[in-house]
Coordinates of C-alpha atoms in Angstrom, one line a residue:
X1 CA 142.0 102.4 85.3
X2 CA 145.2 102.4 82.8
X3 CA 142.9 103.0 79.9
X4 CA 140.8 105.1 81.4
X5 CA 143.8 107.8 82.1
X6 CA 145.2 107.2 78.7
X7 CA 141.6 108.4 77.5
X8 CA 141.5 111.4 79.7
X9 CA 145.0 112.3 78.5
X10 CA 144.2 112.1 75.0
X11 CA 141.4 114.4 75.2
X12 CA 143.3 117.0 77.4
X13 CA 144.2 119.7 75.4
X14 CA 143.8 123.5 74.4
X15 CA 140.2 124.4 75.7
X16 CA 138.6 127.0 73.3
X17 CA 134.7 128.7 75.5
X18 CA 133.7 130.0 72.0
X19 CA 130.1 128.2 71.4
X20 CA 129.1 131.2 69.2
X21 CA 128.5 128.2 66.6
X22 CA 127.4 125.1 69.0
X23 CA 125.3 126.7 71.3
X24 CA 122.8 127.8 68.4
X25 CA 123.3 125.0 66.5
X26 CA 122.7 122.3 69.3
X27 CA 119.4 125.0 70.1
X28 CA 117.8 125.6 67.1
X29 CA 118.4 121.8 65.5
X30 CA 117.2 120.1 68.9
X31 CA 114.3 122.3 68.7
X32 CA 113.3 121.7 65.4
X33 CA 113.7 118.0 65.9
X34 CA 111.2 118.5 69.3
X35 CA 108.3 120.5 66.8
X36 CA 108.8 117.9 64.7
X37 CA 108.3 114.8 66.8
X38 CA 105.7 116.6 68.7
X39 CA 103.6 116.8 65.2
X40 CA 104.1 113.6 64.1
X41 CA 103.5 111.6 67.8
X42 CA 102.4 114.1 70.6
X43 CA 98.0 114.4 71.0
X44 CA 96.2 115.4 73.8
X45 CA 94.7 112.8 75.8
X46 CA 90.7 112.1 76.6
X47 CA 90.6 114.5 79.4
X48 CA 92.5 117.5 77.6
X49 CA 90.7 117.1 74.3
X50 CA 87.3 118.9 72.9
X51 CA 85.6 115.1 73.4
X52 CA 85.9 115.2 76.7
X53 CA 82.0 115.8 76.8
X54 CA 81.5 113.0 75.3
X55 CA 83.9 110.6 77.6
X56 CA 81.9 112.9 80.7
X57 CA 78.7 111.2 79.1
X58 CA 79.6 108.1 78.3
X59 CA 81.6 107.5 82.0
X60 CA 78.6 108.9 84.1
X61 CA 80.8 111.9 84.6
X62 CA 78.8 114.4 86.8
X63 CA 81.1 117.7 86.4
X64 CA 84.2 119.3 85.0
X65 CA 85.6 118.5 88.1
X66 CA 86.1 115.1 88.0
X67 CA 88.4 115.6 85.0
X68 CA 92.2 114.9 86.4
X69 CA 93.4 118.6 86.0
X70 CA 91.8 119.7 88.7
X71 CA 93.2 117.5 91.0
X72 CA 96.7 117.4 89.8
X73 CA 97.9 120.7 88.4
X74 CA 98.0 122.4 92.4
X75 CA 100.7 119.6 92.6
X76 CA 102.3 120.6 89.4
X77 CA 102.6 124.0 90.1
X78 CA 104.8 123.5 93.1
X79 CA 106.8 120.6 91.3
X80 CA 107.6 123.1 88.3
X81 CA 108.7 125.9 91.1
X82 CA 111.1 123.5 92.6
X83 CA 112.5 122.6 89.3
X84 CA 113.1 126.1 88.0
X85 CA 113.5 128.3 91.2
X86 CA 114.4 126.0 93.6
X87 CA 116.7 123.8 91.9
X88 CA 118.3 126.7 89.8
X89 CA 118.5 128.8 93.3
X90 CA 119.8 126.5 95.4
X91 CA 123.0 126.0 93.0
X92 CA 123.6 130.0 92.9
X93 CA 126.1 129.7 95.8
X94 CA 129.2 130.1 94.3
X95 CA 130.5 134.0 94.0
X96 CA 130.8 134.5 90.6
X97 CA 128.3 131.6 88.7
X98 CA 125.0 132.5 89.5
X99 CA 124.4 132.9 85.8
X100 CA 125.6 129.9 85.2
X101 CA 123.5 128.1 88.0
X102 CA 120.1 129.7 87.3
X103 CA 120.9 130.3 83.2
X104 CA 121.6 127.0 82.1
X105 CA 119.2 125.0 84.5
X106 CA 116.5 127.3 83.1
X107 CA 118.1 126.2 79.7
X108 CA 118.5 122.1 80.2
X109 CA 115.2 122.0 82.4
X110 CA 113.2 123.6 79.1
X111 CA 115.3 121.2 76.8
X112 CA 114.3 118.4 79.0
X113 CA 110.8 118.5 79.8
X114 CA 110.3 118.0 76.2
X115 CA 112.5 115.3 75.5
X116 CA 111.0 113.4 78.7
X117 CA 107.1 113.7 77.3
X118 CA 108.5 112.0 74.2
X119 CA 110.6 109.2 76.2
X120 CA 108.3 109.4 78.5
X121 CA 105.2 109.3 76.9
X122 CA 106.9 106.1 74.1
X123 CA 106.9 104.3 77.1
X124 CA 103.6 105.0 79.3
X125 CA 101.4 106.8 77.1
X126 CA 101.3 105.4 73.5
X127 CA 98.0 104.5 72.2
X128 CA 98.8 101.4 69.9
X129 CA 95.0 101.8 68.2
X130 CA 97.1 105.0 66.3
X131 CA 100.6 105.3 67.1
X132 CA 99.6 108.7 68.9
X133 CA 101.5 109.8 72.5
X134 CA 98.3 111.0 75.0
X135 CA 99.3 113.7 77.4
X136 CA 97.6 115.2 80.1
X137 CA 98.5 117.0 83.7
X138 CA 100.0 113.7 84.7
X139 CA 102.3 113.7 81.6
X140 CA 103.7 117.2 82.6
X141 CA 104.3 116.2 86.5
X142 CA 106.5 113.2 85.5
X143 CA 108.0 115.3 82.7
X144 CA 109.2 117.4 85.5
X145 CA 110.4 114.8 87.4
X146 CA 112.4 113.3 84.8
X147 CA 114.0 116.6 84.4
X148 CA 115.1 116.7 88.2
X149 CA 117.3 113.9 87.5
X150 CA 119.2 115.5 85.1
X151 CA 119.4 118.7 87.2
X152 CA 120.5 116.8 90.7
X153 CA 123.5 115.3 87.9
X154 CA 124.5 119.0 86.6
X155 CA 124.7 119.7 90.4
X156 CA 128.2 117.3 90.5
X157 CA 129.4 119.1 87.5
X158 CA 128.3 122.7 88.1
X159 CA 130.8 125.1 86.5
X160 CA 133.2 122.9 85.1
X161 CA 131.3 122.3 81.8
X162 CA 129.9 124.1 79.0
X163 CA 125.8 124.7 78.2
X164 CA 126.5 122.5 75.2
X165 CA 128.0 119.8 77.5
X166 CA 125.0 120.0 79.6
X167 CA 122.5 119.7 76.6
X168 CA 124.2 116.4 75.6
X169 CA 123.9 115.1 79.2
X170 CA 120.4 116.1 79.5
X171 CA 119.9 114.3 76.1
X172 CA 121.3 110.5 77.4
X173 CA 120.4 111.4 81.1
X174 CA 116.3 111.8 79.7
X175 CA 116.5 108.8 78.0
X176 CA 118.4 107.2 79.8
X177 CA 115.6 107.6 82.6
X178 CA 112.8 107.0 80.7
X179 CA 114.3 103.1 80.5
X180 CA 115.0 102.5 84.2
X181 CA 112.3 104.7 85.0
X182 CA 110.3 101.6 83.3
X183 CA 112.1 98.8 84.3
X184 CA 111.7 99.9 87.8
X185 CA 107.8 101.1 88.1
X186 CA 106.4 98.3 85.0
X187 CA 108.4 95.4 84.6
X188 CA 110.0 94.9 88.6
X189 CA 106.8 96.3 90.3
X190 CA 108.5 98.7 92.5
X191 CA 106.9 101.3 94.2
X192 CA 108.4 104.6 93.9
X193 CA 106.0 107.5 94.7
X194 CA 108.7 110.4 95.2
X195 CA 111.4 109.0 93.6
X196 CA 114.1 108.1 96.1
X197 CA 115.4 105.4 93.2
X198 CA 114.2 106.2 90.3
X199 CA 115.3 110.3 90.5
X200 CA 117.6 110.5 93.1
X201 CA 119.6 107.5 93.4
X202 CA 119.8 107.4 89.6
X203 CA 120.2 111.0 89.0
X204 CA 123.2 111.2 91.9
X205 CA 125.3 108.0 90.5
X206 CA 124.4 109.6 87.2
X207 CA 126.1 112.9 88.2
X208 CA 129.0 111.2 90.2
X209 CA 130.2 109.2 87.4
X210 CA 130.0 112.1 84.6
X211 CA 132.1 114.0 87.2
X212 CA 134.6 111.1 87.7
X213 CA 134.8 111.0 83.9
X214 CA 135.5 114.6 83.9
X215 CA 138.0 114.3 86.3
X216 CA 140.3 117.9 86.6
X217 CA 143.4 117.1 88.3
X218 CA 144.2 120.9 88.4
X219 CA 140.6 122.2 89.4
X220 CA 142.8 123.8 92.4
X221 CA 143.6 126.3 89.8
X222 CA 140.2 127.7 90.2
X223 CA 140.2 127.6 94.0
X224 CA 139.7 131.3 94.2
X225 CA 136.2 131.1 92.9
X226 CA 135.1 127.7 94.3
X227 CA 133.1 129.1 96.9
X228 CA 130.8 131.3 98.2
X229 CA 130.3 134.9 99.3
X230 CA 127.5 136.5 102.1
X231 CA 124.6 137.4 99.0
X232 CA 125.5 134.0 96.8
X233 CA 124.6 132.0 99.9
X234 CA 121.4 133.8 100.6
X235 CA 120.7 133.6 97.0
X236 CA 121.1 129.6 98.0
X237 CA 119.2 129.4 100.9
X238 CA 115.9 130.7 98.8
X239 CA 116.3 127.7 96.7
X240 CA 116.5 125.6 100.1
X241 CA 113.2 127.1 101.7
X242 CA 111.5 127.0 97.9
X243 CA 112.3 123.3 97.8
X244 CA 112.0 122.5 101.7
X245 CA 108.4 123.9 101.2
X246 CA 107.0 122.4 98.4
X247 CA 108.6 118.7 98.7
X248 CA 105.8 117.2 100.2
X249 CA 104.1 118.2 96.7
X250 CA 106.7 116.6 94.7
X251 CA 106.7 113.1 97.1
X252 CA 102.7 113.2 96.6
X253 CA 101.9 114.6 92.9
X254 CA 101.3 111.5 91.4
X255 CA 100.5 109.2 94.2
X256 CA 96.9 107.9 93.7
X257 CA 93.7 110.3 95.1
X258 CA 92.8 109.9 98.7
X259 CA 94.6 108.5 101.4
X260 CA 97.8 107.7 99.2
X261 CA 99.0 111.1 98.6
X262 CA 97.2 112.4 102.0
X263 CA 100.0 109.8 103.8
X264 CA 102.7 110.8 101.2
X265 CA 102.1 115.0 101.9
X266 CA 102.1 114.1 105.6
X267 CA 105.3 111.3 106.1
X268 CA 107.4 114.1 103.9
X269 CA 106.3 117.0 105.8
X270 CA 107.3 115.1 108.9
X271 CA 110.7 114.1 107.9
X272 CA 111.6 117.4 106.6
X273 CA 111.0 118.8 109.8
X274 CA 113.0 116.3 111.6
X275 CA 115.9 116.8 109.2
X276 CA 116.5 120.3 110.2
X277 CA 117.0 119.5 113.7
X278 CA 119.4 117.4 112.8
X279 CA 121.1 119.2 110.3
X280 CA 122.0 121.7 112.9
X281 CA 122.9 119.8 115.7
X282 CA 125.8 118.1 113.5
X283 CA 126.8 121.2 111.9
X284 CA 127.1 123.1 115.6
X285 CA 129.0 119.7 116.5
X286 CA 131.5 119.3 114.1
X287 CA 132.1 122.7 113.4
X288 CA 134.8 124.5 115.4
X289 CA 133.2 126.9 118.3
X290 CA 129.9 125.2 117.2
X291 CA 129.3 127.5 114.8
X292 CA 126.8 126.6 111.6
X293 CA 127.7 126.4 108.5
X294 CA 126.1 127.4 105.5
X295 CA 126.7 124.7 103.0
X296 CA 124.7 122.0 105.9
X297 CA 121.8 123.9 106.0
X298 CA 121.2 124.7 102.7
X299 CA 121.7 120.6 101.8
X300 CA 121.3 118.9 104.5
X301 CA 117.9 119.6 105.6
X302 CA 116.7 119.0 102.1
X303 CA 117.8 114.9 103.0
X304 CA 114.4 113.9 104.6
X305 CA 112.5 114.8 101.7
X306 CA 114.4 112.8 99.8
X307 CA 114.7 109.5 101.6
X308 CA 110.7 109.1 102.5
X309 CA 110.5 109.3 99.1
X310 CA 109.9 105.8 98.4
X311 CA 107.7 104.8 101.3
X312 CA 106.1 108.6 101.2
X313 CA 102.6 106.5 100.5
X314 CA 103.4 103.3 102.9
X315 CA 102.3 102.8 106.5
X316 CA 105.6 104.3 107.4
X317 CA 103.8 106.0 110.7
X318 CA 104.5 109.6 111.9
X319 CA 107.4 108.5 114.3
X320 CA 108.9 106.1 111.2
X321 CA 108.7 109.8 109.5
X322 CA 110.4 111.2 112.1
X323 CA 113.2 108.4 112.4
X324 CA 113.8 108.7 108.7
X325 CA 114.5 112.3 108.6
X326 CA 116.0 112.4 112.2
X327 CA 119.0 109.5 110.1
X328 CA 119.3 111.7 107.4
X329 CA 120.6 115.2 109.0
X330 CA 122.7 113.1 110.9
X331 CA 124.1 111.1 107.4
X332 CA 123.9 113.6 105.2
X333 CA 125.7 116.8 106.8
X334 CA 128.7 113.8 107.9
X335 CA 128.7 113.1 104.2
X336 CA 129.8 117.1 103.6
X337 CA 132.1 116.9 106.7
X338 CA 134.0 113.9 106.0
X339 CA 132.7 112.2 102.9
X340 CA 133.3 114.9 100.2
X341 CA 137.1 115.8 100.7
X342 CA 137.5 112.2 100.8
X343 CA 135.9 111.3 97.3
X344 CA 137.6 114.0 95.6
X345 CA 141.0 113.1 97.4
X346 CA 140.9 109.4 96.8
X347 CA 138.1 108.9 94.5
X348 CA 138.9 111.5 92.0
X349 CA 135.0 112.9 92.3
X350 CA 135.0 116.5 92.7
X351 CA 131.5 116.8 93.6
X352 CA 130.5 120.8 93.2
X353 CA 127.5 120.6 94.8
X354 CA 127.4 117.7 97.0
X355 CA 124.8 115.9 95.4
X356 CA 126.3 112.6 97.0
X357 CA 125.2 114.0 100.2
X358 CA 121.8 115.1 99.5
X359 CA 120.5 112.8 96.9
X360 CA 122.5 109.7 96.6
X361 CA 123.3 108.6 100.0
X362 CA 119.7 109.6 101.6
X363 CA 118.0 108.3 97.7
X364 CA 120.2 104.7 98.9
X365 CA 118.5 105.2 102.3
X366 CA 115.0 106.0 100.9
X367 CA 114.7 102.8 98.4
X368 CA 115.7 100.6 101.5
X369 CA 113.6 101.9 103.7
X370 CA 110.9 101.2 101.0
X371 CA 112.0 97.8 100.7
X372 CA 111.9 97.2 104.3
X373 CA 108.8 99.0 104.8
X374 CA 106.4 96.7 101.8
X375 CA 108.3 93.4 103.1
X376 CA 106.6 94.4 106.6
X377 CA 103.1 95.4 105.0
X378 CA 100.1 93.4 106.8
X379 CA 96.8 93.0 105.9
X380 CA 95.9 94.2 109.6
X381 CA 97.6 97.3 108.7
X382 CA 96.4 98.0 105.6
X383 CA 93.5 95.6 104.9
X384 CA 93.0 93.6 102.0
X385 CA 91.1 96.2 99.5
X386 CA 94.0 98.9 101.0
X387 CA 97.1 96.4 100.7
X388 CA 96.4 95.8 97.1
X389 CA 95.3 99.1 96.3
X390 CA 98.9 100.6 97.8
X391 CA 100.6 98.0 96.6
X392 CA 98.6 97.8 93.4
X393 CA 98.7 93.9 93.4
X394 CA 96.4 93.9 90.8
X395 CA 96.1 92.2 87.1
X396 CA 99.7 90.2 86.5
X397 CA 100.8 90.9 89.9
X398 CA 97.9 89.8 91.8
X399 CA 99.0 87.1 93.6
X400 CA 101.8 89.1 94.8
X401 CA 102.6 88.9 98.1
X402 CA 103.9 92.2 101.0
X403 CA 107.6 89.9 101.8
X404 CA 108.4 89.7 97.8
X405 CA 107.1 93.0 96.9
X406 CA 110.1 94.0 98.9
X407 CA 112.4 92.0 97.0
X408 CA 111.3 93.9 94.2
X409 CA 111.7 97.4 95.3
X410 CA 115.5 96.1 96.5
X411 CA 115.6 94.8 92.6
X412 CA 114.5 98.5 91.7
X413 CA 117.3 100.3 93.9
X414 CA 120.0 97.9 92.1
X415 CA 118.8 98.9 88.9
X416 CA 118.7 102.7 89.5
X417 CA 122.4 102.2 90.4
X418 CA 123.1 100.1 87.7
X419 CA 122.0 103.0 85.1
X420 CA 123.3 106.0 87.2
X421 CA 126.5 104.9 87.5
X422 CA 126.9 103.2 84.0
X423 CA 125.2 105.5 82.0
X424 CA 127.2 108.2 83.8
X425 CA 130.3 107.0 82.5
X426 CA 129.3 106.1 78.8
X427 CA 127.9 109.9 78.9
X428 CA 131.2 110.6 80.7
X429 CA 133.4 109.4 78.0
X430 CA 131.1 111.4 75.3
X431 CA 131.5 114.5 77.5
X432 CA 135.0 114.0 77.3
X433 CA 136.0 114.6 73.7
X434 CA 137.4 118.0 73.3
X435 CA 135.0 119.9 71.0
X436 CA 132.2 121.2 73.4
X437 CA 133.7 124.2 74.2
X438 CA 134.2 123.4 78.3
X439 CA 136.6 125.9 80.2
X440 CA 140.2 125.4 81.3
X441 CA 141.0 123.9 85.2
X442 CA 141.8 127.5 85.7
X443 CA 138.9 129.2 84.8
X444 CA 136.3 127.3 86.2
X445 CA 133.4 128.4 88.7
X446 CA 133.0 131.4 86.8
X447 CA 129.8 133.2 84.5
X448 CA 132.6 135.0 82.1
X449 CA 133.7 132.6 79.7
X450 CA 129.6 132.1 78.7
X451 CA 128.6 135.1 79.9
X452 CA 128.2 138.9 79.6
X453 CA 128.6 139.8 82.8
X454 CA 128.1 143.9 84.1
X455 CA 130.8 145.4 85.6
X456 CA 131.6 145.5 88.6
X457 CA 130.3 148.7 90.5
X458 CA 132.9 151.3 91.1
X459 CA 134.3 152.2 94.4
X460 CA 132.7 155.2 96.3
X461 CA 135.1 157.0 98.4
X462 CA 133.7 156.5 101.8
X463 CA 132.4 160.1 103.7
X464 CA 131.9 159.9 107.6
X465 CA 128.4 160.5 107.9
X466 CA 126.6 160.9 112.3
X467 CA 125.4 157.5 113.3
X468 CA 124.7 156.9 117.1
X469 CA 124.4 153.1 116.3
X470 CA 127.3 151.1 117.3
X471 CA 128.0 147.3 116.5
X472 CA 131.0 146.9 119.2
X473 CA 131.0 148.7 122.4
X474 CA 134.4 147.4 122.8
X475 CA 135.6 149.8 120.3
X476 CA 136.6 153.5 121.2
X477 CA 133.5 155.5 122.0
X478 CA 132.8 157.4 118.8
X479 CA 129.6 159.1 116.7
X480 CA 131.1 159.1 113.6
X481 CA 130.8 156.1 111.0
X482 CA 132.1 155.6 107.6
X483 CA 129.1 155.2 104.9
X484 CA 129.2 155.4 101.1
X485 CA 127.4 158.3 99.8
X486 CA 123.9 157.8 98.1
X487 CA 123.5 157.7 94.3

């Protein structure tokens, strides 16, 4: 810990926002490095490419729409509208960094999706016959996915660092995903069809531990604009139904056709709706005259989705659904009640948006519910042809059995953990140095330091204009009210 304050010391110092040179450097070199990688690795795969005809002829192919697009890309479109409006959305909360929130996700997101095809695609998708990286619609989806770990990590650190600081996070956070990301689903076996380890858990720790790297002891300086006003949580709660509505997409997109993603669509759908009830009930309960609050319902109902993750394609049941999302109101709006001040008091996290809350706590719940859920698989449940298809005990995991699968997908949670939290702080360390242009403790929170931002509107002086409409028939009987005049 000695060290580690000795580092943060020595990299406190004058803060200079100007990233007139950085920003388009960092932009236009990354770029140019992705056009050229693309070119020399990056081919369409058999069901994108002209021969396709040929592979429809030579497969017994009867139509076009057999070919994998068709299938896939409904699921792609909502994935991509949760990354870039729901994701970007949901963080406009704060009053005076909705720029910031919707801007620079747009930014990193675009960045990332084409960092994770390489990563990505090096890992899953090279053909060793000529060195060449095949993508398809299935490419994309995980590309996508990829990128929502890195956005559920800028969540922890939103408005305390600069775009350039987030492009260099996205960098390490892509690749650092694409390694777990293959530990986890190749070489441990675990089954993660909506990502409670792999992109939540890891993407959360990931997050936390930039953000306890990045610690600000005088963040308190920016108090004024570290929350929210009546349109920025509106803004907010767009993101919320946007992502509420489409997760059972994300939990399903690449779950295999049939009754795999048919159980994945309908256990997160489920738990979602279970979530909400939750979610309010605690927020009325801890909240003084049981009124909601904002901040719960935006999260918190998001947890469900989330944890089912995992076991979204298991024989979780309807009611297990249920259970599942009826835990993770309950966890996750505690987490913002009593869990939050407490890291950031004690644990020197200041967690902006919460993320521990909604991602890593219910992403912890999600991979051991997974576990739990394979080590209880039956072949009376499943049968045989449906236990190894699920389970896809197949080729050098054939003689796998439902009680050591389990072990495994506990293996893949430690791992996720493992990289989250010590990637985050190698990244951390990197994101420390004092040459990326971040903004002083005191001017945090807010779009001007990175942003041309209008001015404010000026004040009309108010006329009293008839209106027969009153709000409060306590007040003195009156038919006059006081109105701005019309432009």
């Amino acid at each position: 810990m000695g060290s580690v304050q000795s580092f943060r010391e020595l990299c406190d110092g004058q803060k200079n926002t100007n990233v007139r040179i950085s920003l388009p450097a960092v932009c236009i070199v990354w770029q140019t490095a992705m056009i050229i990688l693309f070119g020399v690795f990056i081919r369409y795969n058999e069901e994108a490419d002209p021969h396709w005809i040929e592979h429809r002829h030579k497969n017994n192919i009867s139509s076009d729409v057999e070919n994998d697009f068709y299938f896939r890309y409904p699921s792609f479109q909502d994935v991509h509208v949760m990354i870039f409006v729901g994701f970007g959305f949901l963080m406009t909360f704060l009053k005076r960094y909705s720029f910031g929130a919707v801007g620079f996700n747009f930014l990193i997101a675009a960045f990332g999706l084409q960092w994770a095809l390489l990563m990505q695609g090096w890992f899953h998708s090279l053909d060793f016959a000529d060195g060449k990286i095949k993508i398809g619609i299935e490419n994309m989806i995980n590309a996508d996915f990829c990128v929502a770990g890195c956005l559920i990590a800028f969540g922890a650190v939103l408005g305390k660092v600069s775009a350039v600081q987030l492009l260099v996070m996205t960098l390490f956070g892509v690749t650092l995903f694409a390694v777990e990301e293959y530990i986890i689903l190749n070489i441990i076996h675990a089954r993660d069809a909506g990502g409670s380890m792999v992109i939540h858990t890891f993407g959360a720790y990931y997050g936390l531990s930039i953000s306890w790297m990045l610690y600000r002891p005088n963040l308190d300086q920016s108090d004024r604009l570290h929350g929210s006003v009546y349109h920025s949580d509106v803004f907010a709660m767009i993101g919320t139904l946007f992502l509420w509505m489409f997760w059972p997409s994300f939990n399903s997109a690449i779950t295999d056709h049939g009754d795999g993603q048919h159980r994945a669509a309908m256990n997160t759908y489920l738990a979602l709706a279970a979530t909400v009830l939750t979610t309010v009930a605690m927020s009325s309960l801890f909240q003084k005259h049981g009124k909601l609050d904002m901040v719960h319902i935006q999260n918190s109902t998001l947890a469900g989705g989330v944890a089912v993750g995992t076991a979204a394609e298991f024989m979780l049941m309807p009611y297990g659904s249920l259970i599942v999302g009826f835990c993770c109101g309950i966890i996750s709006t505690l987490g913002y009640v009593y869990l939050s001040p407490f890291m950031e008091k004690h644990l020197k996290i200041q967690d902006t948006c919460g993320i521990h809350n909604l991602h890593a706590m219910p992403g912890v719940i999600g991979g051991i519910v997974g576990a739990i859920t394979a080590a209880c698989a039956t072949e009376s449940v499943y049968g045989l042809d449906g236990l190894i298809n699920t389970f896809d005990f197949e080729k050098d995991f054939k003689d796998m059995v439902p009680l050591r699968q389990g072990g495994h997908q506990a293996a893949g949670l430690c791992v996720a953990l493992c990289f989250g939290v010590g990637g985050g702080i190698a990244v951390g360390c990197i994101l420390r140095l004092p040459i990326w242009g971040d903004p002083a403790d005191d001017n945090c929170f807010d779009d001007e330091p990175y942003w041309e931002v209008p001015d404010e509107e000026e004040d009309i002086p108010p006329i009293l204009q008839y209106n027969n409409h009153m709000r409060n028939k306590d007040m003195v009987e009156t038919n006059f009210s006081v109105e701005p005049t019309s432009r």
